[in-house]
Tab-separated table of C-alpha atoms in Angstrom:
chain	number	residue	atom	x	y	z
A	185	MET	CA	1.422	-26.689	-18.580
A	186	SER	CA	3.462	-28.174	-15.744
A	187	TYR	CA	3.795	-26.333	-12.468
A	188	ALA	CA	5.720	-26.696	-9.255
A	189	VAL	CA	4.476	-25.252	-6.011
A	190	LEU	CA	7.264	-24.807	-3.473
A	191	GLY	CA	5.637	-24.889	-0.053
A	192	THR	CA	3.121	-27.153	1.651
A	193	GLY	CA	1.218	-24.613	3.753
A	194	SER	CA	-2.282	-23.291	3.208
A	195	VAL	CA	-1.367	-20.992	0.313
A	196	GLY	CA	0.685	-23.717	-1.365
A	197	GLN	CA	-2.191	-26.182	-1.048
A	198	LEU	CA	-4.705	-23.682	-2.428
A	199	LEU	CA	-2.512	-22.935	-5.430
A	200	ALA	CA	-1.636	-26.575	-6.073
A	201	ASN	CA	-5.283	-27.642	-5.878
A	202	LYS	CA	-6.372	-24.840	-8.172
A	203	LEU	CA	-3.757	-25.692	-10.776
A	204	LEU	CA	-4.687	-29.359	-10.583
A	205	ALA	CA	-8.380	-28.509	-10.975
A	206	MET	CA	-7.462	-26.488	-14.062
A	207	GLY	CA	-5.987	-29.618	-15.631
A	208	HIS	CA	-2.297	-28.934	-15.161
A	209	HIS	CA	0.461	-31.211	-13.925
A	210	VAL	CA	1.571	-30.074	-10.473
A	211	ALA	CA	4.534	-31.069	-8.320
A	212	MET	CA	4.525	-29.935	-4.690
A	213	GLY	CA	8.002	-29.284	-3.354
A	214	ALA	CA	9.158	-29.550	0.247
A	215	ARG	CA	12.457	-29.667	2.078
A	216	ARG	CA	12.373	-33.475	2.214
A	217	ALA	CA	10.991	-35.817	-0.436
A	218	ASP	CA	9.019	-37.686	2.238
A	219	ASN	CA	7.318	-34.558	3.580
A	220	GLU	CA	3.984	-35.743	4.935
A	221	ALA	CA	1.859	-32.845	3.738
A	222	ALA	CA	3.277	-32.995	0.218
A	223	THR	CA	3.065	-36.767	-0.182
A	224	ALA	CA	-0.490	-36.809	1.209
A	225	TRP	CA	-1.443	-34.037	-1.195
A	226	ALA	CA	0.084	-35.895	-4.156
A	227	LYS	CA	-1.631	-39.153	-3.205
A	228	ALA	CA	-5.021	-37.436	-3.037
A	229	GLY	CA	-4.370	-35.453	-6.207
A	230	GLY	CA	-4.243	-38.331	-8.655
A	231	GLU	CA	-1.963	-38.996	-11.565
A	232	ARG	CA	-1.188	-35.371	-12.435
A	233	ALA	CA	0.035	-34.668	-8.878
A	234	LYS	CA	3.539	-35.390	-7.594
A	235	ALA	CA	5.613	-34.590	-4.538
A	236	GLY	CA	9.356	-34.170	-4.156
A	237	THR	CA	12.136	-32.012	-2.859
A	238	PHE	CA	12.196	-28.350	-3.852
A	239	ALA	CA	14.747	-29.205	-6.549
A	240	GLN	CA	12.844	-32.264	-7.802
A	241	ALA	CA	9.582	-30.356	-8.036
A	242	ALA	CA	11.195	-27.405	-9.823
A	243	ALA	CA	13.097	-29.615	-12.249
A	244	GLU	CA	9.956	-30.971	-13.909
A	245	ALA	CA	8.034	-27.679	-14.063
A	246	GLU	CA	7.796	-24.917	-16.621
A	247	VAL	CA	6.521	-22.464	-14.025
A	248	VAL	CA	7.454	-22.534	-10.328
A	249	LEU	CA	5.377	-20.833	-7.641
A	250	LEU	CA	7.181	-19.872	-4.447
A	251	ALA	CA	4.618	-20.127	-1.657
A	252	VAL	CA	6.581	-20.245	1.581
A	253	LYS	CA	6.932	-17.868	4.512
A	254	GLY	CA	9.143	-14.933	3.690
A	255	GLU	CA	11.723	-15.937	6.262
A	256	HIS	CA	12.326	-19.221	4.400
A	257	ALA	CA	12.196	-17.869	0.842
A	258	LEU	CA	15.922	-17.497	0.191
A	259	ALA	CA	16.799	-20.887	1.674
A	260	VAL	CA	14.118	-22.549	-0.459
A	261	VAL	CA	15.236	-21.061	-3.772
A	262	GLU	CA	18.836	-21.866	-2.896
A	263	ALA	CA	17.784	-25.453	-2.172
A	264	ALA	CA	16.049	-25.622	-5.549
A	265	GLY	CA	19.241	-24.227	-7.082
A	266	ASP	CA	19.995	-25.009	-10.726
A	267	ALA	CA	16.563	-26.557	-11.180
A	268	LEU	CA	15.251	-22.991	-11.382
A	269	ASP	CA	17.539	-21.985	-14.258
A	270	GLY	CA	15.469	-20.456	-17.036
A	271	LYS	CA	12.223	-21.128	-15.175
A	272	VAL	CA	9.496	-18.621	-14.507
A	273	LEU	CA	9.556	-18.220	-10.715
A	274	VAL	CA	6.428	-16.592	-9.308
A	275	ASP	CA	7.356	-15.015	-5.995
A	276	ILE	CA	4.275	-14.870	-3.762
A	277	THR	CA	6.184	-14.324	-0.530
A	278	ASN	CA	6.082	-11.426	1.899
A	279	PRO	CA	8.950	-10.470	4.229
A	280	LEU	CA	6.751	-10.370	7.327
A	281	ASP	CA	8.465	-10.276	10.720
A	282	PHE	CA	6.042	-11.067	13.554
A	283	SER	CA	8.761	-11.095	16.230
A	284	GLN	CA	7.382	-7.879	17.689
A	285	GLY	CA	3.732	-8.901	17.364
A	286	PHE	CA	0.928	-7.819	15.060
A	287	PRO	CA	0.915	-5.917	12.789
A	288	PRO	CA	4.252	-7.289	11.598
A	289	ARG	CA	7.139	-5.167	10.463
A	290	LEU	CA	8.784	-5.942	7.148
A	291	SER	CA	12.214	-7.542	7.355
A	292	VAL	CA	13.125	-5.951	4.015
A	293	CYS	CA	11.574	-2.805	2.586
A	294	ASN	CA	11.874	0.622	1.022
A	295	ASP	CA	15.375	0.389	-0.502
A	296	GLU	CA	15.095	-3.282	-1.331
A	297	SER	CA	12.601	-6.115	-1.553
A	298	LEU	CA	12.573	-9.810	-0.870
A	299	ALA	CA	11.851	-10.376	-4.559
A	300	GLU	CA	15.075	-8.612	-5.509
A	301	GLN	CA	16.997	-10.726	-3.006
A	302	ILE	CA	15.444	-13.853	-4.516
A	303	GLN	CA	16.327	-12.747	-8.051
A	304	ALA	CA	19.902	-12.126	-6.902
A	305	ALA	CA	20.072	-15.537	-5.195
A	306	VAL	CA	18.962	-17.383	-8.353
A	307	PRO	CA	20.006	-15.057	-11.188
A	308	ALA	CA	19.155	-17.571	-13.922
A	309	ALA	CA	15.554	-17.795	-12.758
A	310	ARG	CA	13.025	-15.410	-14.287
A	311	VAL	CA	11.428	-14.014	-11.130
A	312	VAL	CA	8.004	-12.374	-11.275
A	313	LYS	CA	6.518	-10.894	-8.113
A	314	SER	CA	2.787	-11.477	-8.023
A	315	LEU	CA	-0.172	-12.504	-5.872
A	316	ASN	CA	1.540	-11.477	-2.616
A	317	THR	CA	-0.994	-8.666	-2.272
A	318	LEU	CA	-4.078	-10.684	-1.356
A	319	ALA	CA	-5.202	-13.629	0.755
A	320	GLY	CA	-4.745	-17.164	-0.561
A	321	PRO	CA	-8.439	-17.912	-1.146
A	322	LEU	CA	-8.693	-14.777	-3.292
A	323	MET	CA	-5.535	-15.596	-5.255
A	324	VAL	CA	-7.228	-18.684	-6.642
A	325	ASP	CA	-10.821	-17.449	-6.672
A	326	PRO	CA	-11.130	-13.670	-7.013
A	327	GLY	CA	-14.787	-14.193	-7.931
A	328	GLN	CA	-15.474	-14.482	-4.202
A	329	LEU	CA	-15.338	-10.699	-4.192
A	330	PRO	CA	-18.436	-8.845	-5.421
A	331	GLU	CA	-16.464	-6.611	-7.798
A	332	PRO	CA	-13.395	-7.084	-9.985
A	333	THR	CA	-10.175	-6.111	-8.218
A	334	ASP	CA	-6.544	-5.601	-9.224
A	335	VAL	CA	-3.496	-7.806	-9.050
A	336	PHE	CA	0.044	-7.014	-10.127
A	337	VAL	CA	3.203	-8.291	-11.749
A	338	ALA	CA	6.767	-6.991	-11.452
A	339	GLY	CA	9.829	-8.585	-12.991
A	340	ASN	CA	12.758	-8.078	-15.318
A	341	ASP	CA	11.742	-10.641	-17.957
A	342	ALA	CA	8.891	-9.494	-20.185
A	343	ALA	CA	8.064	-12.961	-21.505
A	344	ALA	CA	7.965	-14.357	-17.976
A	345	LYS	CA	5.513	-11.633	-17.010
A	346	GLU	CA	3.305	-12.542	-19.978
A	347	THR	CA	3.308	-16.161	-18.799
A	348	VAL	CA	2.248	-15.072	-15.317
A	349	LYS	CA	-0.405	-12.714	-16.681
A	350	ALA	CA	-1.882	-15.602	-18.667
A	351	LEU	CA	-1.903	-17.754	-15.526
A	352	LEU	CA	-3.593	-14.983	-13.528
A	353	THR	CA	-6.191	-14.494	-16.223
A	354	SER	CA	-6.918	-18.217	-16.302
A	355	MET	CA	-7.466	-18.097	-12.525
A	356	GLY	CA	-10.086	-15.388	-12.903
A	357	HIS	CA	-8.140	-12.166	-12.452
A	358	SER	CA	-9.504	-9.567	-14.833
A	359	SER	CA	-7.212	-6.598	-14.149
A	360	ILE	CA	-3.454	-7.058	-13.962
A	361	VAL	CA	-1.197	-4.022	-13.553
A	362	ASP	CA	2.434	-4.293	-14.654
A	363	LEU	CA	4.724	-2.395	-12.271
A	364	GLY	CA	7.834	-2.810	-14.399
A	365	GLY	CA	11.077	-4.377	-13.204
A	366	ILE	CA	11.539	-6.582	-10.172
A	367	ASP	CA	12.175	-3.501	-8.012
A	368	GLY	CA	8.451	-2.822	-8.393
A	369	ALA	CA	8.179	-5.485	-5.694
A	370	ARG	CA	9.163	-2.773	-3.211
A	371	GLY	CA	5.692	-1.351	-3.786
A	372	LEU	CA	3.949	-4.718	-3.706
A	373	GLU	CA	5.655	-5.789	-0.492
A	374	GLY	CA	5.233	-2.287	0.958
A	375	TRP	CA	1.470	-2.706	0.461
A	376	LEU	CA	1.626	-5.232	3.289
A	377	LEU	CA	2.262	-2.373	5.717
A	378	LEU	CA	-1.250	-1.205	4.865
A	379	TRP	CA	-2.781	-4.622	4.162
A	380	THR	CA	-1.954	-5.960	7.621
A	381	ARG	CA	-3.555	-2.917	9.251
A	382	LEU	CA	-6.617	-3.187	7.018
A	383	TYR	CA	-6.864	-6.833	8.036
A	384	GLY	CA	-7.028	-5.628	11.631
A	385	ALA	CA	-9.477	-2.804	10.917
A	386	LEU	CA	-11.811	-4.754	8.632
A	387	GLY	CA	-11.637	-7.947	10.683
A	388	THR	CA	-11.209	-10.084	7.595
A	389	ALA	CA	-8.536	-11.065	5.100
A	390	MET	CA	-11.139	-11.464	2.375
A	391	PHE	CA	-10.644	-8.113	0.710
A	392	ASN	CA	-8.627	-6.663	-2.111
A	393	LEU	CA	-8.059	-3.294	-3.666
A	394	ARG	CA	-9.735	-2.066	-6.799
A	395	LEU	CA	-7.992	0.803	-8.544
A	396	VAL	CA	-10.437	3.492	-9.576
A	397	ARG	CA	-9.173	5.995	-12.138
A	398	ALA	CA	-10.627	9.285	-13.304
A	399	GLU	CA	-12.086	9.015	-16.771
A	400	GLY	CA	-10.898	10.965	-19.773
B	109	MET	CA	-15.640	25.996	11.754
B	110	SER	CA	-12.277	27.743	11.526
B	111	TYR	CA	-9.359	26.055	9.815
B	112	ALA	CA	-5.690	26.681	9.292
B	113	VAL	CA	-3.824	25.273	6.340
B	114	LEU	CA	-0.081	25.147	6.934
B	115	GLY	CA	1.574	25.235	3.528
B	116	THR	CA	1.161	27.352	0.430
B	117	GLY	CA	1.806	24.757	-2.284
B	118	SER	CA	-0.691	23.164	-4.617
B	119	VAL	CA	-2.202	20.836	-2.011
B	120	GLY	CA	-2.442	23.641	0.528
B	121	GLN	CA	-4.172	25.890	-1.998
B	122	LEU	CA	-6.616	23.152	-3.001
B	123	LEU	CA	-7.543	22.475	0.611
B	124	ALA	CA	-7.777	26.145	1.559
B	125	ASN	CA	-9.974	26.928	-1.426
B	126	LYS	CA	-12.217	23.967	-0.751
B	127	LEU	CA	-12.695	24.923	2.890
B	128	LEU	CA	-13.396	28.516	1.904
B	129	ALA	CA	-15.940	27.373	-0.689
B	130	MET	CA	-17.615	25.301	2.024
B	131	GLY	CA	-18.173	28.473	4.047
B	132	HIS	CA	-15.443	28.099	6.645
B	133	HIS	CA	-12.946	30.607	7.952
B	134	VAL	CA	-9.476	29.687	6.693
B	135	ALA	CA	-6.034	30.989	7.624
B	136	MET	CA	-3.125	29.995	5.396
B	137	GLY	CA	0.121	29.668	7.292
B	138	ALA	CA	3.627	30.160	5.934
B	139	ARG	CA	7.091	30.586	7.356
B	140	ARG	CA	6.860	34.378	7.065
B	141	ALA	CA	3.766	36.512	7.567
B	142	ASP	CA	4.462	38.326	4.297
B	143	ASN	CA	4.698	35.117	2.232
B	144	GLU	CA	3.586	36.120	-1.254
B	145	ALA	CA	1.554	33.019	-2.057
B	146	ALA	CA	-0.315	33.147	1.249
B	147	THR	CA	-1.042	36.868	1.196
B	148	ALA	CA	-2.180	36.695	-2.439
B	149	TRP	CA	-4.439	33.782	-1.584
B	150	ALA	CA	-5.926	35.630	1.393
B	151	LYS	CA	-6.495	38.767	-0.648
B	152	ALA	CA	-8.355	36.810	-3.338
B	153	GLY	CA	-10.262	34.774	-0.786
B	154	GLY	CA	-12.313	37.542	0.739
B	155	GLU	CA	-13.239	38.263	4.331
B	156	ARG	CA	-13.130	34.674	5.589
B	157	ALA	CA	-9.550	34.211	4.341
B	158	LYS	CA	-6.428	35.235	6.240
B	159	ALA	CA	-2.679	34.721	5.988
B	160	GLY	CA	-0.043	34.600	8.693
B	161	THR	CA	2.873	32.700	10.099
B	162	PHE	CA	2.420	29.034	10.898
B	163	ALA	CA	1.835	29.969	14.552
B	164	GLN	CA	-0.549	32.831	13.748
B	165	ALA	CA	-2.617	30.677	11.414
B	166	ALA	CA	-2.780	27.783	13.881
B	167	ALA	CA	-3.658	30.045	16.818
B	168	GLU	CA	-7.013	31.077	15.361
B	169	ALA	CA	-8.068	27.665	14.068
B	170	GLU	CA	-10.008	24.793	15.578
B	171	VAL	CA	-8.587	22.344	13.035
B	172	VAL	CA	-5.137	22.638	11.456
B	173	LEU	CA	-4.198	20.877	8.213
B	174	LEU	CA	-0.522	20.181	7.653
B	175	ALA	CA	0.052	20.338	3.902
B	176	VAL	CA	3.785	20.727	3.404
B	177	LYS	CA	6.467	18.518	1.928
B	178	GLY	CA	7.419	15.713	4.277
B	179	GLU	CA	10.952	17.005	4.641
B	180	HIS	CA	9.626	20.234	6.154
B	181	ALA	CA	6.888	18.767	8.339
B	182	LEU	CA	8.717	18.652	11.651
B	183	ALA	CA	10.158	22.146	11.295
B	184	VAL	CA	6.709	23.510	10.471
B	185	VAL	CA	4.924	22.000	13.474
B	186	GLU	CA	7.786	23.109	15.703
B	187	ALA	CA	7.423	26.619	14.297
B	188	ALA	CA	3.696	26.534	15.066
B	189	GLY	CA	4.596	25.323	18.547
B	190	ASP	CA	2.161	26.028	21.398
B	191	ALA	CA	-0.444	27.289	18.962
B	192	LEU	CA	-1.138	23.633	18.177
B	193	ASP	CA	-1.878	22.703	21.790
B	194	GLY	CA	-5.211	20.920	21.965
B	195	LYS	CA	-5.846	21.426	18.262
B	196	VAL	CA	-6.817	18.728	15.792
B	197	LEU	CA	-3.796	18.477	13.489
B	198	VAL	CA	-4.526	16.675	10.229
B	199	ASP	CA	-1.240	15.302	8.934
B	200	ILE	CA	-1.411	15.005	5.148
B	201	THR	CA	2.342	14.728	4.634
B	202	ASN	CA	4.394	11.925	3.133
B	203	PRO	CA	8.059	11.276	3.921
B	204	LEU	CA	9.125	11.126	0.285
B	205	ASP	CA	12.826	11.286	-0.497
B	206	PHE	CA	13.484	11.986	-4.185
B	207	SER	CA	17.247	12.328	-3.752
B	208	GLN	CA	17.778	9.062	-5.630
B	209	GLY	CA	15.165	9.791	-8.295
B	210	PHE	CA	11.712	8.414	-9.003
B	211	PRO	CA	10.086	6.438	-7.520
B	212	PRO	CA	11.126	8.008	-4.234
B	213	ARG	CA	12.192	6.082	-1.179
B	214	LEU	CA	10.581	6.857	2.154
B	215	SER	CA	12.765	8.728	4.631
B	216	VAL	CA	10.847	7.073	7.485
B	217	CYS	CA	9.009	3.778	7.289
B	218	ASN	CA	8.239	0.329	8.627
B	219	ASP	CA	9.196	0.761	12.297
B	220	GLU	CA	8.103	4.377	12.461
B	221	SER	CA	6.168	6.994	10.546
B	222	LEU	CA	6.400	10.709	9.980
B	223	ALA	CA	3.021	11.070	11.702
B	224	GLU	CA	4.429	9.524	14.864
B	225	GLN	CA	7.420	11.869	14.725
B	226	ILE	CA	5.038	14.805	14.354
B	227	GLN	CA	2.914	13.646	17.293
B	228	ALA	CA	6.082	13.331	19.375
B	229	ALA	CA	7.252	16.804	18.321
B	230	VAL	CA	3.969	18.441	19.368
B	231	PRO	CA	2.601	16.105	22.029
B	232	ALA	CA	-0.262	18.429	23.010
B	233	ALA	CA	-1.629	18.430	19.461
B	234	ARG	CA	-4.198	15.795	18.521
B	235	VAL	CA	-2.628	14.403	15.355
B	236	VAL	CA	-4.754	12.512	12.833
B	237	LYS	CA	-3.098	11.052	9.749
B	238	SER	CA	-5.393	11.353	6.766
B	239	LEU	CA	-5.630	12.238	3.073
B	240	ASN	CA	-1.953	11.463	2.405
B	241	THR	CA	-3.042	8.477	0.319
B	242	LEU	CA	-4.390	10.296	-2.735
B	243	ALA	CA	-3.671	13.224	-5.029
B	244	GLY	CA	-4.675	16.738	-3.971
B	245	PRO	CA	-7.497	17.188	-6.512
B	246	LEU	CA	-9.083	13.958	-5.260
B	247	MET	CA	-8.715	14.941	-1.595
B	248	VAL	CA	-11.090	17.844	-2.155
B	249	ASP	CA	-13.249	16.341	-4.907
B	250	PRO	CA	-13.416	12.533	-4.804
B	251	GLY	CA	-16.448	12.752	-7.080
B	252	GLN	CA	-13.994	13.136	-9.965
B	253	LEU	CA	-13.608	9.362	-9.736
B	254	PRO	CA	-16.350	7.248	-11.321
B	255	GLU	CA	-16.790	5.072	-8.215
B	256	PRO	CA	-16.639	5.694	-4.475
B	257	THR	CA	-13.181	5.028	-3.035
B	258	ASP	CA	-11.678	4.759	0.435
B	259	VAL	CA	-9.827	7.187	2.632
B	260	PHE	CA	-8.400	6.616	6.099
B	261	VAL	CA	-7.792	8.067	9.530
B	262	ALA	CA	-5.248	7.051	12.164
B	263	GLY	CA	-4.663	8.811	15.465
B	264	ASN	CA	-4.613	8.434	19.215
B	265	ASP	CA	-7.505	10.821	19.988
B	266	ALA	CA	-10.923	9.365	19.201
B	267	ALA	CA	-12.728	12.722	19.267
B	268	ALA	CA	-10.153	14.242	16.926
B	269	LYS	CA	-10.714	11.369	14.496
B	270	GLU	CA	-14.464	12.002	14.604
B	271	THR	CA	-13.830	15.645	13.748
B	272	VAL	CA	-11.688	14.617	10.783
B	273	LYS	CA	-14.207	12.030	9.637
B	274	ALA	CA	-16.906	14.710	9.633
B	275	LEU	CA	-14.635	16.970	7.583
B	276	LEU	CA	-13.903	14.168	5.112
B	277	THR	CA	-17.603	13.374	4.785
B	278	SER	CA	-18.389	17.029	4.138
B	279	MET	CA	-15.777	17.014	1.368
B	280	GLY	CA	-17.505	14.117	-0.361
B	281	HIS	CA	-15.673	11.063	0.998
B	282	SER	CA	-18.196	8.276	1.496
B	283	SER	CA	-16.011	5.509	2.973
B	284	ILE	CA	-13.560	6.259	5.770
B	285	VAL	CA	-11.611	3.422	7.373
B	286	ASP	CA	-10.225	3.929	10.893
B	287	LEU	CA	-6.807	2.292	11.245
B	288	GLY	CA	-6.570	2.863	15.006
B	289	GLY	CA	-3.732	4.715	16.706
B	290	ILE	CA	-1.244	7.054	15.100
B	291	ASP	CA	1.069	4.110	14.355
B	292	GLY	CA	-1.505	3.143	11.713
B	293	ALA	CA	0.234	5.881	9.723
B	294	ARG	CA	2.982	3.350	9.019
B	295	GLY	CA	0.491	1.644	6.742
B	296	LEU	CA	-0.791	4.878	5.201
B	297	GLU	CA	2.698	6.184	4.485
B	298	GLY	CA	3.827	2.712	3.371
B	299	TRP	CA	1.077	2.834	0.734
B	300	LEU	CA	3.188	5.465	-0.994
B	301	LEU	CA	5.692	2.749	-1.916
B	302	LEU	CA	2.935	1.290	-4.075
B	303	TRP	CA	1.167	4.550	-4.945
B	304	THR	CA	4.287	6.078	-6.515
B	305	ARG	CA	4.788	2.980	-8.677
B	306	LEU	CA	1.122	2.931	-9.672
B	307	TYR	CA	1.481	6.582	-10.632
B	308	GLY	CA	4.278	5.497	-12.970
B	309	ALA	CA	2.410	2.477	-14.320
B	310	LEU	CA	-0.972	4.167	-14.787
B	311	GLY	CA	0.505	7.433	-16.053
B	312	THR	CA	-1.813	9.491	-13.871
B	313	ALA	CA	-2.158	10.577	-10.259
B	314	MET	CA	-5.929	10.679	-10.599
B	315	PHE	CA	-6.672	7.312	-9.043
B	316	ASN	CA	-7.500	5.922	-5.658
B	317	LEU	CA	-8.107	2.549	-4.123
B	318	ARG	CA	-11.503	1.096	-3.424
B	319	LEU	CA	-11.560	-1.703	-0.875
B	320	VAL	CA	-13.686	-4.615	-2.052
B	321	ARG	CA	-14.694	-7.116	0.638
B	322	ALA	CA	-16.265	-10.513	0.357
B	323	GLU	CA	-19.912	-10.476	1.379
B	324	GLY	CA	-21.365	-12.415	4.293
């Protein structure tokens, strides 16, 4: 499978390295084709690794992972533009607004979600919200936790969600809950209101939730 | 210990019955002293059970549990008024707005919480947000779940939080995470954005989250 990772930050690097280690072709996208972080990553990554603009990276991929700060998400998908048409677009972003300090407020929530805004901005993309609910190191290696935990998908395209579920499974996620349409992202982004406070209370980002259900 | 439960609905009844079964004195509060549900409950509950207005119930209690619909919460604490002065007030409410269907939106969230509005409405009460994160039957009997799960407290009064933690422990809760001041309720109420969608996806309210942390 060929992937694009839009974003050169720590989460983007973790995802790109993981996908490369799994044997996939990976293009890292940045605003400029000569972005230092992306070109350095591609050089170190070998022949299956490439770097390019957001649009160049997306154009060659079957599945595109959006791994940028929430405040840049809409500009990035708009920059990728038509290259996202028909593509599975995994939205990992969170609309965190740190302008008033920590814990952040959400810049979008309750009656809308960033994922819905992204889907509206690139209507021909098949957006699936996922992996925004846990720290980057746990996205790519949930086995660092001593028990299985839960991750989620939400999106309007059933086949796209199956593609993302298969990706999640291949990365080690054993329980994936489908929250329905892309508006389910309101719940997944809303979780950040609690996650950020748990991060403060627990003193670590290396945690996730495990859903425990009554039997029978 | 003497408790008041403000609210006569299913959650109020569950809590009142649990506290009674644990040997406490319990007063169920309602808008009117002759409320049928409250007086019937008190009659069935024996000599440690009473019914009265919100203010009457709160006046006799050391700890008051607010178990009404979110839309009524402020009116109820205002009706209880001075009777809440100095009392531990456990806020179990959620600001759910079903006017646009299911899943509900939150009538307050992100930059504020219902718990903060309640604390502002009765500033002499010692408000602790807790137990709003799980279904009523699991509040009073978390052992119905096959694994230990997490519950939370948030409030400005450290001693009040200790009182609530002791209550939660006595009800069978083995892991209680302190989210700090009452503004931590923004996270606990925000969880409902995800909880309501999980309720839809899992087809049951009989679940809770277990926090799994990386070791070492």
